[in-house]
């Protein structure tokens, strides 16, 4: 019995070692993984002066070795994830601008901070870019092509009232005197921000948003008029992945 127990312990230890080797950055099986924190800062001119807000998210990226073939993954430039929450900026009482996790990802940092700039999606360009990003503290003012999706709510208590905000025309959403000054992306050691979205949009708010989907499905399915609205294209994961 002792011999069997010993063998079981050895097998488990070997299994853990293999698992660690597979997933460790530069592991023995050629899998590579990077992580970093990226900070998005939104700066807006308002009639009351400049207002700024930011949010820190955790970006990660994984590249499989060329021998690892699942579909088209082997030998590719990999895939990434972003965990965090939207930027929440109160521009006036009960009037908020949100910079969502939509159209914004871990790859945004790769595209912005790769030096030299990426010319292709070849892994040979991504790997040195990722190595640099994971150990850098760079900051860059984003061009419009890298902007996240900006939204607001006509009624902060009504999920269906969400609407897209044109970054080049904040006045259309908020009135005269509002202008987007900049959106900045930084690589940082700051901790991932938590709870800013929930302070403005509590869990019950997103439950009611989910109810809009469920009710629309029950009242005609995808033919329901709700599915033609902007609200139907968004959900909780666009605001927070926590």
mmCIF file of C-alpha atoms in Angstrom:
data_model
loop_
_atom_site.group_PDB
_atom_site.id
_atom_site.type_symbol
_atom_site.label_atom_id
_atom_site.label_comp_id
_atom_site.label_asym_id
_atom_site.label_seq_id
_atom_site.Cartn_x
_atom_site.Cartn_y
_atom_site.Cartn_z
ATOM 1 C CA UNK A 1 0.000 0.000 0.000
ATOM 2 C CA UNK A 2 2.834 2.398 0.803
ATOM 3 C CA UNK A 3 4.403 1.624 -2.574
ATOM 4 C CA UNK A 4 1.143 2.410 -4.385
ATOM 5 C CA UNK A 5 0.750 5.634 -2.447
ATOM 6 C CA UNK A 6 4.316 6.622 -3.259
ATOM 7 C CA UNK A 7 3.785 5.921 -6.939
ATOM 8 C CA UNK A 8 0.595 7.976 -6.913
ATOM 9 C CA UNK A 9 2.464 10.915 -5.374
ATOM 10 C CA UNK A 10 5.194 10.634 -8.008
ATOM 11 C CA UNK A 11 2.633 10.555 -10.830
ATOM 12 C CA UNK A 12 0.851 13.637 -9.465
ATOM 13 C CA UNK A 13 4.170 15.479 -9.045
ATOM 14 C CA UNK A 14 5.201 14.676 -12.599
ATOM 15 C CA UNK A 15 1.806 15.775 -13.874
ATOM 16 C CA UNK A 16 2.086 19.106 -12.084
ATOM 17 C CA UNK A 17 5.584 19.620 -13.423
ATOM 18 C CA UNK A 18 4.425 18.908 -16.968
ATOM 19 C CA UNK A 19 1.460 21.281 -16.565
ATOM 20 C CA UNK A 20 3.754 24.019 -15.267
ATOM 21 C CA UNK A 21 6.163 23.436 -18.109
ATOM 22 C CA UNK A 22 3.422 23.674 -20.702
ATOM 23 C CA UNK A 23 1.955 26.943 -19.453
ATOM 24 C CA UNK A 24 5.031 28.761 -18.233
ATOM 25 C CA UNK A 25 6.361 31.527 -20.443
ATOM 26 C CA UNK A 26 8.981 29.893 -22.627
ATOM 27 C CA UNK A 27 8.054 26.474 -21.181
ATOM 28 C CA UNK A 28 9.688 23.251 -22.265
ATOM 29 C CA UNK A 29 6.938 22.541 -24.795
ATOM 30 C CA UNK A 30 7.195 25.892 -26.501
ATOM 31 C CA UNK A 31 4.071 27.575 -25.141
ATOM 32 C CA UNK A 32 4.588 31.264 -24.316
ATOM 33 C CA UNK A 33 2.461 33.576 -22.202
ATOM 34 C CA UNK A 34 2.720 37.284 -21.301
ATOM 35 C CA UNK A 35 0.703 39.586 -19.054
ATOM 36 C CA UNK A 36 0.676 43.294 -18.265
ATOM 37 C CA UNK A 37 -1.555 46.066 -16.943
ATOM 38 C CA UNK A 38 -2.829 48.704 -19.345
ATOM 39 C CA UNK A 39 -4.399 51.973 -18.238
ATOM 40 C CA UNK A 40 -6.942 53.837 -20.337
ATOM 41 C CA UNK A 41 -7.426 57.528 -19.518
ATOM 42 C CA UNK A 42 -10.179 59.702 -20.985
ATOM 43 C CA UNK A 43 -9.815 63.491 -20.883
ATOM 44 C CA UNK A 44 -12.828 65.688 -21.726
ATOM 45 C CA UNK A 45 -13.327 69.439 -21.889
ATOM 46 C CA UNK A 46 -16.615 70.486 -20.272
ATOM 47 C CA UNK A 47 -18.250 73.859 -19.527
ATOM 48 C CA UNK A 48 -17.068 73.335 -15.927
ATOM 49 C CA UNK A 49 -13.473 72.596 -16.935
ATOM 50 C CA UNK A 50 -11.445 69.520 -17.820
ATOM 51 C CA UNK A 51 -12.644 66.192 -16.418
ATOM 52 C CA UNK A 52 -10.589 63.004 -16.463
ATOM 53 C CA UNK A 53 -11.127 59.382 -15.511
ATOM 54 C CA UNK A 54 -9.185 56.172 -16.029
ATOM 55 C CA UNK A 55 -9.355 52.427 -15.628
ATOM 56 C CA UNK A 56 -6.604 49.804 -15.354
ATOM 57 C CA UNK A 57 -7.146 46.397 -16.969
ATOM 58 C CA UNK A 58 -5.049 43.243 -17.123
ATOM 59 C CA UNK A 59 -3.975 42.205 -20.596
ATOM 60 C CA UNK A 60 -2.631 38.755 -21.387
ATOM 61 C CA UNK A 61 -1.482 36.954 -24.523
ATOM 62 C CA UNK A 62 -0.658 33.358 -25.344
ATOM 63 C CA UNK A 63 1.218 31.939 -28.326
ATOM 64 C CA UNK A 64 1.195 28.208 -28.992
ATOM 65 C CA UNK A 65 4.203 26.446 -30.559
ATOM 66 C CA UNK A 66 4.144 25.560 -34.247
ATOM 67 C CA UNK A 67 3.590 21.862 -33.488
ATOM 68 C CA UNK A 68 0.418 22.543 -31.466
ATOM 69 C CA UNK A 69 -2.369 22.271 -34.022
ATOM 70 C CA UNK A 70 -5.961 22.884 -32.984
ATOM 71 C CA UNK A 71 -7.678 24.279 -36.031
ATOM 72 C CA UNK A 72 -5.395 27.021 -37.327
ATOM 73 C CA UNK A 73 -3.828 27.900 -33.971
ATOM 74 C CA UNK A 74 -0.445 26.208 -34.294
ATOM 75 C CA UNK A 75 2.239 28.566 -35.503
ATOM 76 C CA UNK A 76 -0.049 31.611 -35.418
ATOM 77 C CA UNK A 77 0.433 34.897 -33.593
ATOM 78 C CA UNK A 78 -1.718 33.734 -30.683
ATOM 79 C CA UNK A 79 -4.670 35.247 -28.887
ATOM 80 C CA UNK A 80 -5.252 37.504 -25.935
ATOM 81 C CA UNK A 81 -7.679 38.508 -23.204
ATOM 82 C CA UNK A 82 -8.482 41.682 -21.324
ATOM 83 C CA UNK A 83 -9.942 41.654 -17.807
ATOM 84 C CA UNK A 84 -11.130 44.830 -16.178
ATOM 85 C CA UNK A 85 -13.828 47.437 -16.476
ATOM 86 C CA UNK A 86 -14.860 50.408 -18.562
ATOM 87 C CA UNK A 87 -13.721 53.947 -17.888
ATOM 88 C CA UNK A 88 -16.542 55.827 -16.123
ATOM 89 C CA UNK A 89 -16.473 59.610 -16.417
ATOM 90 C CA UNK A 90 -19.246 61.754 -14.908
ATOM 91 C CA UNK A 91 -19.427 64.841 -17.110
ATOM 92 C CA UNK A 92 -22.468 66.383 -15.409
ATOM 93 C CA UNK A 93 -24.844 65.234 -12.669
ATOM 94 C CA UNK A 94 -26.233 61.833 -13.753
ATOM 95 C CA UNK A 95 -24.597 62.211 -17.187
ATOM 96 C CA UNK A 96 -21.821 59.681 -17.741
ATOM 97 C CA UNK A 97 -19.438 58.856 -20.540
ATOM 98 C CA UNK A 98 -18.287 55.226 -20.676
ATOM 99 C CA UNK A 99 -15.250 54.023 -22.619
ATOM 100 C CA UNK A 100 -16.139 50.368 -23.040
ATOM 101 C CA UNK A 101 -14.147 47.176 -23.346
ATOM 102 C CA UNK A 102 -15.646 46.952 -26.842
ATOM 103 C CA UNK A 103 -13.288 47.787 -29.731
ATOM 104 C CA UNK A 104 -10.535 47.780 -27.098
ATOM 105 C CA UNK A 105 -8.466 44.772 -26.082
ATOM 106 C CA UNK A 106 -5.076 43.392 -25.150
ATOM 107 C CA UNK A 107 -4.168 43.653 -28.815
ATOM 108 C CA UNK A 108 -4.733 47.411 -28.662
ATOM 109 C CA UNK A 109 -1.599 47.627 -26.509
ATOM 110 C CA UNK A 110 0.330 45.411 -28.922
ATOM 111 C CA UNK A 111 -0.652 47.525 -31.913
ATOM 112 C CA UNK A 112 0.106 50.798 -30.130
ATOM 113 C CA UNK A 113 3.367 49.946 -28.372
ATOM 114 C CA UNK A 114 5.086 47.544 -30.784
ATOM 115 C CA UNK A 115 8.426 49.061 -31.753
ATOM 116 C CA UNK A 116 9.079 48.760 -34.619
ATOM 117 C CA UNK A 117 5.399 48.884 -35.582
ATOM 118 C CA UNK A 118 3.804 45.601 -36.609
ATOM 119 C CA UNK A 119 3.661 45.119 -40.352
ATOM 120 C CA UNK A 120 2.028 41.672 -40.331
ATOM 121 C CA UNK A 121 0.406 39.284 -37.866
ATOM 122 C CA UNK A 122 3.404 36.983 -37.998
ATOM 123 C CA UNK A 123 4.472 35.492 -34.663
ATOM 124 C CA UNK A 124 8.046 36.621 -35.315
ATOM 125 C CA UNK A 125 6.853 40.222 -35.001
ATOM 126 C CA UNK A 126 4.454 39.619 -32.130
ATOM 127 C CA UNK A 127 6.907 37.893 -29.801
ATOM 128 C CA UNK A 128 9.439 40.769 -29.519
ATOM 129 C CA UNK A 129 6.535 43.227 -29.258
ATOM 130 C CA UNK A 130 5.038 41.229 -26.389
ATOM 131 C CA UNK A 131 8.387 40.946 -24.611
ATOM 132 C CA UNK A 132 8.723 44.722 -24.770
ATOM 133 C CA UNK A 133 5.160 45.425 -23.622
ATOM 134 C CA UNK A 134 5.380 43.078 -20.644
ATOM 135 C CA UNK A 135 8.364 45.002 -19.258
ATOM 136 C CA UNK A 136 7.567 48.548 -20.401
ATOM 137 C CA UNK A 137 5.934 51.622 -18.863
ATOM 138 C CA UNK A 138 5.218 53.493 -22.090
ATOM 139 C CA UNK A 139 2.296 55.838 -22.649
ATOM 140 C CA UNK A 140 0.675 56.970 -25.889
ATOM 141 C CA UNK A 141 -2.172 59.229 -26.965
ATOM 142 C CA UNK A 142 -4.427 57.040 -29.067
ATOM 143 C CA UNK A 143 -5.417 57.817 -32.613
ATOM 144 C CA UNK A 144 -9.106 57.467 -33.465
ATOM 145 C CA UNK A 145 -8.582 54.036 -35.025
ATOM 146 C CA UNK A 146 -7.688 52.644 -31.588
ATOM 147 C CA UNK A 147 -10.488 54.302 -29.620
ATOM 148 C CA UNK A 148 -12.754 52.097 -27.514
ATOM 149 C CA UNK A 149 -16.490 52.311 -28.048
ATOM 150 C CA UNK A 150 -17.899 55.380 -26.240
ATOM 151 C CA UNK A 151 -21.463 55.333 -24.926
ATOM 152 C CA UNK A 152 -23.801 57.165 -22.590
ATOM 153 C CA UNK A 153 -27.341 56.702 -21.256
ATOM 154 C CA UNK A 154 -30.130 59.205 -21.750
ATOM 155 C CA UNK A 155 -31.451 57.817 -18.456
ATOM 156 C CA UNK A 156 -28.773 56.242 -16.243
ATOM 157 C CA UNK A 157 -31.469 54.008 -14.720
ATOM 158 C CA UNK A 158 -32.696 52.645 -18.067
ATOM 159 C CA UNK A 159 -30.507 50.110 -19.916
ATOM 160 C CA UNK A 160 -32.518 50.579 -23.114
ATOM 161 C CA UNK A 161 -31.529 54.261 -23.250
ATOM 162 C CA UNK A 162 -27.858 53.512 -24.011
ATOM 163 C CA UNK A 163 -26.532 55.254 -27.110
ATOM 164 C CA UNK A 164 -23.276 55.520 -29.005
ATOM 165 C CA UNK A 165 -21.209 58.676 -28.549
ATOM 166 C CA UNK A 166 -19.296 60.109 -31.495
ATOM 167 C CA UNK A 167 -15.781 60.897 -30.158
ATOM 168 C CA UNK A 168 -15.530 63.736 -32.661
ATOM 169 C CA UNK A 169 -18.836 65.258 -31.544
ATOM 170 C CA UNK A 170 -19.522 64.969 -27.809
ATOM 171 C CA UNK A 171 -21.806 67.993 -28.055
ATOM 172 C CA UNK A 172 -24.390 65.866 -29.855
ATOM 173 C CA UNK A 173 -24.695 63.700 -26.749
ATOM 174 C CA UNK A 174 -23.970 66.139 -23.920
ATOM 175 C CA UNK A 175 -24.588 69.626 -25.231
ATOM 176 C CA UNK A 176 -22.528 72.705 -26.028
ATOM 177 C CA UNK A 177 -19.067 72.990 -24.503
ATOM 178 C CA UNK A 178 -18.195 69.270 -24.383
ATOM 179 C CA UNK A 179 -15.189 68.041 -26.354
ATOM 180 C CA UNK A 180 -12.972 64.978 -26.184
ATOM 181 C CA UNK A 181 -9.424 66.167 -25.558
ATOM 182 C CA UNK A 182 -7.660 62.808 -25.656
ATOM 183 C CA UNK A 183 -7.714 59.116 -24.875
ATOM 184 C CA UNK A 184 -4.401 57.846 -23.549
ATOM 185 C CA UNK A 185 -3.142 54.299 -23.140
ATOM 186 C CA UNK A 186 -0.360 53.523 -20.670
ATOM 187 C CA UNK A 187 1.486 50.429 -19.522
ATOM 188 C CA UNK A 188 1.576 50.493 -15.749
ATOM 189 C CA UNK A 189 2.259 48.657 -12.507
ATOM 190 C CA UNK A 190 -0.936 50.067 -10.974
ATOM 191 C CA UNK A 191 -3.460 47.479 -9.760
ATOM 192 C CA UNK A 192 -6.483 46.583 -11.828
ATOM 193 C CA UNK A 193 -9.363 48.904 -10.949
ATOM 194 C CA UNK A 194 -12.509 47.370 -9.491
ATOM 195 C CA UNK A 195 -15.982 48.576 -8.615
ATOM 196 C CA UNK A 196 -16.127 51.850 -10.545
ATOM 197 C CA UNK A 197 -18.739 50.562 -12.967
ATOM 198 C CA UNK A 198 -20.835 48.956 -10.233
ATOM 199 C CA UNK A 199 -20.997 52.252 -8.330
ATOM 200 C CA UNK A 200 -22.895 53.739 -11.272
ATOM 201 C CA UNK A 201 -24.449 50.613 -12.815
ATOM 202 C CA UNK A 202 -25.172 48.088 -10.039
ATOM 203 C CA UNK A 203 -25.716 44.379 -10.601
ATOM 204 C CA UNK A 204 -29.490 44.894 -10.636
ATOM 205 C CA UNK A 205 -29.067 47.255 -13.591
ATOM 206 C CA UNK A 206 -27.456 44.483 -15.651
ATOM 207 C CA UNK A 207 -30.101 41.996 -14.508
ATOM 208 C CA UNK A 208 -32.739 44.313 -15.925
ATOM 209 C CA UNK A 209 -30.688 44.581 -19.124
ATOM 210 C CA UNK A 210 -30.629 40.773 -19.375
ATOM 211 C CA UNK A 211 -34.392 40.777 -18.817
ATOM 212 C CA UNK A 212 -34.770 42.912 -21.942
ATOM 213 C CA UNK A 213 -33.231 40.081 -23.951
ATOM 214 C CA UNK A 214 -35.267 37.371 -22.265
ATOM 215 C CA UNK A 215 -38.536 39.259 -22.656
ATOM 216 C CA UNK A 216 -37.794 40.013 -26.300
ATOM 217 C CA UNK A 217 -37.059 36.334 -26.960
ATOM 218 C CA UNK A 218 -40.295 35.356 -25.264
ATOM 219 C CA UNK A 219 -42.281 37.931 -27.267
ATOM 220 C CA UNK A 220 -41.309 37.072 -30.802
ATOM 221 C CA UNK A 221 -37.678 35.959 -30.671
ATOM 222 C CA UNK A 222 -35.117 37.719 -32.828
ATOM 223 C CA UNK A 223 -37.954 39.311 -34.790
ATOM 224 C CA UNK A 224 -38.754 41.412 -31.718
ATOM 225 C CA UNK A 225 -38.045 45.099 -32.319
ATOM 226 C CA UNK A 226 -35.657 45.186 -29.347
ATOM 227 C CA UNK A 227 -33.071 43.320 -31.388
ATOM 228 C CA UNK A 228 -32.918 46.236 -33.814
ATOM 229 C CA UNK A 229 -31.798 48.602 -31.053
ATOM 230 C CA UNK A 230 -28.271 49.602 -30.063
ATOM 231 C CA UNK A 231 -28.938 48.265 -26.556
ATOM 232 C CA UNK A 232 -29.289 44.752 -27.971
ATOM 233 C CA UNK A 233 -25.690 44.857 -29.222
ATOM 234 C CA UNK A 234 -24.261 45.428 -25.733
ATOM 235 C CA UNK A 235 -24.245 43.739 -22.352
ATOM 236 C CA UNK A 236 -22.482 43.476 -19.016
ATOM 237 C CA UNK A 237 -19.224 42.142 -20.472
ATOM 238 C CA UNK A 238 -18.812 45.364 -22.443
ATOM 239 C CA UNK A 239 -18.724 47.264 -19.145
ATOM 240 C CA UNK A 240 -16.961 44.855 -16.808
ATOM 241 C CA UNK A 241 -15.493 41.375 -16.867
ATOM 242 C CA UNK A 242 -15.432 41.121 -13.069
#
